[in-house]
GROMACS .gro file of C-alpha atoms in nm:
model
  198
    1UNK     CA    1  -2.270  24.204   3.362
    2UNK     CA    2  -2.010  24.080   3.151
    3UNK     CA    3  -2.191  23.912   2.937
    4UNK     CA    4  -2.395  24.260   2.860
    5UNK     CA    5  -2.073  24.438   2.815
    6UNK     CA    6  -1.920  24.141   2.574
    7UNK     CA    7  -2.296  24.142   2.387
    8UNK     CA    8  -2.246  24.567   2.350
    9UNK     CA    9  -1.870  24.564   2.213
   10UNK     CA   10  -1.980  24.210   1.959
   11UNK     CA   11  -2.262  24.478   1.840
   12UNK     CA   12  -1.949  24.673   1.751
   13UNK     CA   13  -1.803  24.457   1.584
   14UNK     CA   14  -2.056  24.308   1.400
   15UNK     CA   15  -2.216  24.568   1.176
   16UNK     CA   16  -2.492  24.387   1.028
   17UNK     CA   17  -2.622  24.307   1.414
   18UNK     CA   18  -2.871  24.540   1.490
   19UNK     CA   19  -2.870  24.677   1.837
   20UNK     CA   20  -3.125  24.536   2.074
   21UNK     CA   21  -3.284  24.700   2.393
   22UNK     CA   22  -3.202  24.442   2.700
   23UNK     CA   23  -3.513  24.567   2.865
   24UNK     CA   24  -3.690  24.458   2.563
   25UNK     CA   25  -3.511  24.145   2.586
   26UNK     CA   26  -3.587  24.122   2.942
   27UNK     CA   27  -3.999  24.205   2.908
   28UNK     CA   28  -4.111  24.144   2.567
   29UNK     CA   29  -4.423  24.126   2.644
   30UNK     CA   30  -4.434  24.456   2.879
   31UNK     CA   31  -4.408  24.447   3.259
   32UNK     CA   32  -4.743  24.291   3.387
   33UNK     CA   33  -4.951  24.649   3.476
   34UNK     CA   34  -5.341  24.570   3.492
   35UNK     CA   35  -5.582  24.851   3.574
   36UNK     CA   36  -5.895  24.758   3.717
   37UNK     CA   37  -6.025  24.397   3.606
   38UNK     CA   38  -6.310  24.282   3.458
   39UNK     CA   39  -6.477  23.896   3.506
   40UNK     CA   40  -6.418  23.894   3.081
   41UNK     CA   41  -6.026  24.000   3.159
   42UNK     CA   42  -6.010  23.638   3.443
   43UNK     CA   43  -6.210  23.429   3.229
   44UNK     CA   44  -5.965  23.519   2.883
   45UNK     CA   45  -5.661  23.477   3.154
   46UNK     CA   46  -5.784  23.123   3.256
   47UNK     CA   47  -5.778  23.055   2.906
   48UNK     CA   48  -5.446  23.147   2.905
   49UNK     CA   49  -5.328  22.930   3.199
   50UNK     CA   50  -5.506  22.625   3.093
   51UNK     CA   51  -5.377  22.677   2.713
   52UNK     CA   52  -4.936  22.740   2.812
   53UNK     CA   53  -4.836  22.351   2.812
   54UNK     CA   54  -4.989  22.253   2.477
   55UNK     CA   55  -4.852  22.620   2.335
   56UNK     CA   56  -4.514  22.507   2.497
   57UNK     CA   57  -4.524  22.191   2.332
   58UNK     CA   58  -4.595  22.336   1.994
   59UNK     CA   59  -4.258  22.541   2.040
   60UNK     CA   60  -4.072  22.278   2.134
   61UNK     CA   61  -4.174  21.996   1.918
   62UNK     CA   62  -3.901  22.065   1.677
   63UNK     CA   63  -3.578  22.169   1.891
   64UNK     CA   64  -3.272  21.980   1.973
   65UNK     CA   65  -3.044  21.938   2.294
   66UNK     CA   66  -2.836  22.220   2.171
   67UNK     CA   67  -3.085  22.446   2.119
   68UNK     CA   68  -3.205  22.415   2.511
   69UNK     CA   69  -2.912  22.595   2.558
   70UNK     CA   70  -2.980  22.939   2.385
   71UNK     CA   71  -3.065  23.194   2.608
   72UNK     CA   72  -3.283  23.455   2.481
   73UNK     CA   73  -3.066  23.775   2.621
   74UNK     CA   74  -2.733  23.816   2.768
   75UNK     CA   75  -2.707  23.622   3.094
   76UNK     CA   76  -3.032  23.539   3.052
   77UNK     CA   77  -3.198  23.189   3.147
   78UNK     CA   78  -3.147  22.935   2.866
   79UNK     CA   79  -3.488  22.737   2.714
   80UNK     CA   80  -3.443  22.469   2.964
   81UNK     CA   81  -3.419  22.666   3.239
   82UNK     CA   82  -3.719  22.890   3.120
   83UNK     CA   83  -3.929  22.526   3.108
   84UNK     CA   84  -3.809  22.433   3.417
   85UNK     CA   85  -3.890  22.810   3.612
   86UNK     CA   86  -4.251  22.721   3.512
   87UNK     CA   87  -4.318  22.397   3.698
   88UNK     CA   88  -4.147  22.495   3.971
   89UNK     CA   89  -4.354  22.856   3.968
   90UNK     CA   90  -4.656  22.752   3.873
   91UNK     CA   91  -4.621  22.444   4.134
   92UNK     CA   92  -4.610  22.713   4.369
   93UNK     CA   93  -4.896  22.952   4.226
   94UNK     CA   94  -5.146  22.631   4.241
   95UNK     CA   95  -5.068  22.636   4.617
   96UNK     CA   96  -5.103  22.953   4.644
   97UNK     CA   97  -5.463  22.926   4.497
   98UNK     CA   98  -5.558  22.667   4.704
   99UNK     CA   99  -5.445  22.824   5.022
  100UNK     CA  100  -5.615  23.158   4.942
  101UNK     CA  101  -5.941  22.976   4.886
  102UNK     CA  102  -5.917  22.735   5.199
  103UNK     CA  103  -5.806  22.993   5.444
  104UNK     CA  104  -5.873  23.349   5.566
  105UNK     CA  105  -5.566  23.555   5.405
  106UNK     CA  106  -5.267  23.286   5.432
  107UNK     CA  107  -4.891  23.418   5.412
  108UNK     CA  108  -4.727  23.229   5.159
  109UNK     CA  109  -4.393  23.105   5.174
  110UNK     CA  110  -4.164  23.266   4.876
  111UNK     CA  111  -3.862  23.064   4.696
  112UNK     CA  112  -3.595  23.184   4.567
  113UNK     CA  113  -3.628  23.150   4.202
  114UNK     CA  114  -3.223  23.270   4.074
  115UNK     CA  115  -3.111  23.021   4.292
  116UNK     CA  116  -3.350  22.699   4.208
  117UNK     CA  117  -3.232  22.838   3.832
  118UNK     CA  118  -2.905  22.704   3.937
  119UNK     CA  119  -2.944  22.385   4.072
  120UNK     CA  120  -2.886  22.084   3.874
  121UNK     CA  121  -3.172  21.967   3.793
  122UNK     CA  122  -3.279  22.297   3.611
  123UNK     CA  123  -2.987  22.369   3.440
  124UNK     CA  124  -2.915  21.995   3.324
  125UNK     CA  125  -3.188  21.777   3.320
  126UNK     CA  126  -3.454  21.735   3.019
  127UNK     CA  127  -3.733  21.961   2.997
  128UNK     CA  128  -3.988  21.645   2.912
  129UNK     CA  129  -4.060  21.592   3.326
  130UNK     CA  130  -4.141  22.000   3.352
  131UNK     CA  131  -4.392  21.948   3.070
  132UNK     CA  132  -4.577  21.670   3.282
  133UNK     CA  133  -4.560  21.899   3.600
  134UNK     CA  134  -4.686  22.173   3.368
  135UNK     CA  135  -4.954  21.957   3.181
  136UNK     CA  136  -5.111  21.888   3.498
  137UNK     CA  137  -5.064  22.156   3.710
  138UNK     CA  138  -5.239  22.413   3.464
  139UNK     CA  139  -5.486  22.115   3.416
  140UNK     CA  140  -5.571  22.085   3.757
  141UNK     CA  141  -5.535  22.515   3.809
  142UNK     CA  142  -5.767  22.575   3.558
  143UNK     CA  143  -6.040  22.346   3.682
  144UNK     CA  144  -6.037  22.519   4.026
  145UNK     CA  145  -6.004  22.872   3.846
  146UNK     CA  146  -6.305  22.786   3.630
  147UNK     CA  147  -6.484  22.641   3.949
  148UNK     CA  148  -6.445  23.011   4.167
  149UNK     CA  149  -6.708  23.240   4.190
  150UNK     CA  150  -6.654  23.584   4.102
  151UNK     CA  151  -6.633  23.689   4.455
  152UNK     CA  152  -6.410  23.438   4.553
  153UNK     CA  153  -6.133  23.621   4.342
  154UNK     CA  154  -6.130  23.880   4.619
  155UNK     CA  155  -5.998  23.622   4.829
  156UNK     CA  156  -5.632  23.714   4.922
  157UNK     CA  157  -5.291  23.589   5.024
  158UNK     CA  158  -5.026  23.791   5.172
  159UNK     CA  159  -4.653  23.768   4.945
  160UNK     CA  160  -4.412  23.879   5.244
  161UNK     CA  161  -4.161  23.986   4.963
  162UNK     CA  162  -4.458  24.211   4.854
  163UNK     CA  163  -4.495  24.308   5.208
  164UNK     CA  164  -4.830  24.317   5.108
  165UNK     CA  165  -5.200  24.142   5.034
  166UNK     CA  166  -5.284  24.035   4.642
  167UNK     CA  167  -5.593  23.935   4.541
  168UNK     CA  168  -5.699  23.593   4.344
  169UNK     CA  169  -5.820  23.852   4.083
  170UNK     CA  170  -5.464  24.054   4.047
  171UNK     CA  171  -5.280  23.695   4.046
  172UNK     CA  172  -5.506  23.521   3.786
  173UNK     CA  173  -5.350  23.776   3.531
  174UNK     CA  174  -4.986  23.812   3.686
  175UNK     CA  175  -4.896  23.378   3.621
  176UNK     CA  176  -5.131  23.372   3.291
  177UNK     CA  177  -4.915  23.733   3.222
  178UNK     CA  178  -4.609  23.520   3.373
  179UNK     CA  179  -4.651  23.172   3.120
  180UNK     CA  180  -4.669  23.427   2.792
  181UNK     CA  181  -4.391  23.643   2.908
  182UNK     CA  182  -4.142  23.342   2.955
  183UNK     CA  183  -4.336  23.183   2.617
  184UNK     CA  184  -4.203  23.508   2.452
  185UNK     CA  185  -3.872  23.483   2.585
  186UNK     CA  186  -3.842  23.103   2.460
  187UNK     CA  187  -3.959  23.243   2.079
  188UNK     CA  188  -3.669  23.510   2.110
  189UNK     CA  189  -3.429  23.266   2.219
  190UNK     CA  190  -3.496  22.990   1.952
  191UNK     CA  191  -3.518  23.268   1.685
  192UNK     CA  192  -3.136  23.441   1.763
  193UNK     CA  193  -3.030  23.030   1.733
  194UNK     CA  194  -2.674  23.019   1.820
  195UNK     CA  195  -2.662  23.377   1.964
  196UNK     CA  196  -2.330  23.571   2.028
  197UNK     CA  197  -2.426  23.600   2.430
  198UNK     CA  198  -2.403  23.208   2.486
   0.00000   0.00000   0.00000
């Protein structure tokens, strides 16, 4: 909150800052909102998911140690944390898979994601041993992905933070929606540089 309120009266300040929506900041991509899938819609989103690490590496092939710091809003996650969220998410989304296709409706165990933001090893350590998680994860994700039949995306899980049952279908989309929304929010971060918020 204080960083918001610091980022507002800076805006003030700084005339030639244009003002920027936080929600925008937040979702640049849009809030992930599918209507009723097609087999053309999972087979692009596979894509997607199979494609992240080497679009991830493209991003970051340039950046230094300092720059793993920006965040891309105010009180928002820094690079390195954004790289690290994405092993440790889509560690947890390959299980998910696997579970969902191995048994009848499984109830998956959540994590909390602010606080694993804050631990040590996400906040401090080198993004280069999230790549490798991420490099093989999607890897090994995509092969099972491209392996399902189409009515083994009706398979479902049950999210008890949902407090309901999502489909292999619905999912597909919401972690190749969830590697191009924090992909976006890596581009915003590295193009404000040295913003005002950090």
């Amino acid at each position: 909150m204080i960083g918001i309120i610091l980022y507002k009266v800076l805006v003030l300040l700084q005339p030639n800052v244009r003002i920027v929506d936080i929600e925008k900041l937040r979702f640049p991509i849009g809030k992930y909102a599918p209507g009723e899938i097609k087999f053309d819609e999972i087979e692009k989103w596979i894509e997607d998911i199979a494609n992240l690490p080497s679009q991830l590496l493209d991003v970051l092939k340039d950046i230094d140690v300092e720059a793993m710091n920006y965040t891309y809003r105010p009180e928002g996650w820094s690079i390195r944390q954004l790289i690290h969220h994405l092993a440790d998410s889509h560690m947890n989304a390959f299980i998910r898979f696997k579970l969902a296709l191995t048994e009848d409706n499984p109830t998956i165990k959540p994590y909390l994601e602010d606080k694993w933001a804050t631990m040590h090893d996400v906040k401090e350590e080198p993004v280069e041993s999230s790549m490798l998680i991420l490099q093989g994860v999607h890897a090994r994700l995509a092969s099972v992905l491209r392996d399902m039949s189409v009515q083994e995306f009706s398979r479902k899980y049950t999210h008890p933070e949902h407090g309901r049952s999502l489909d292999l279908a619905f999912t597909v989309g919401m972690y190749s929606w969830h590697g191009k929304h924090h992909l976006a929010h890596i581009k915003s971060a590295l193009k404000f540089g040295r913003a005002f918020w950090n």
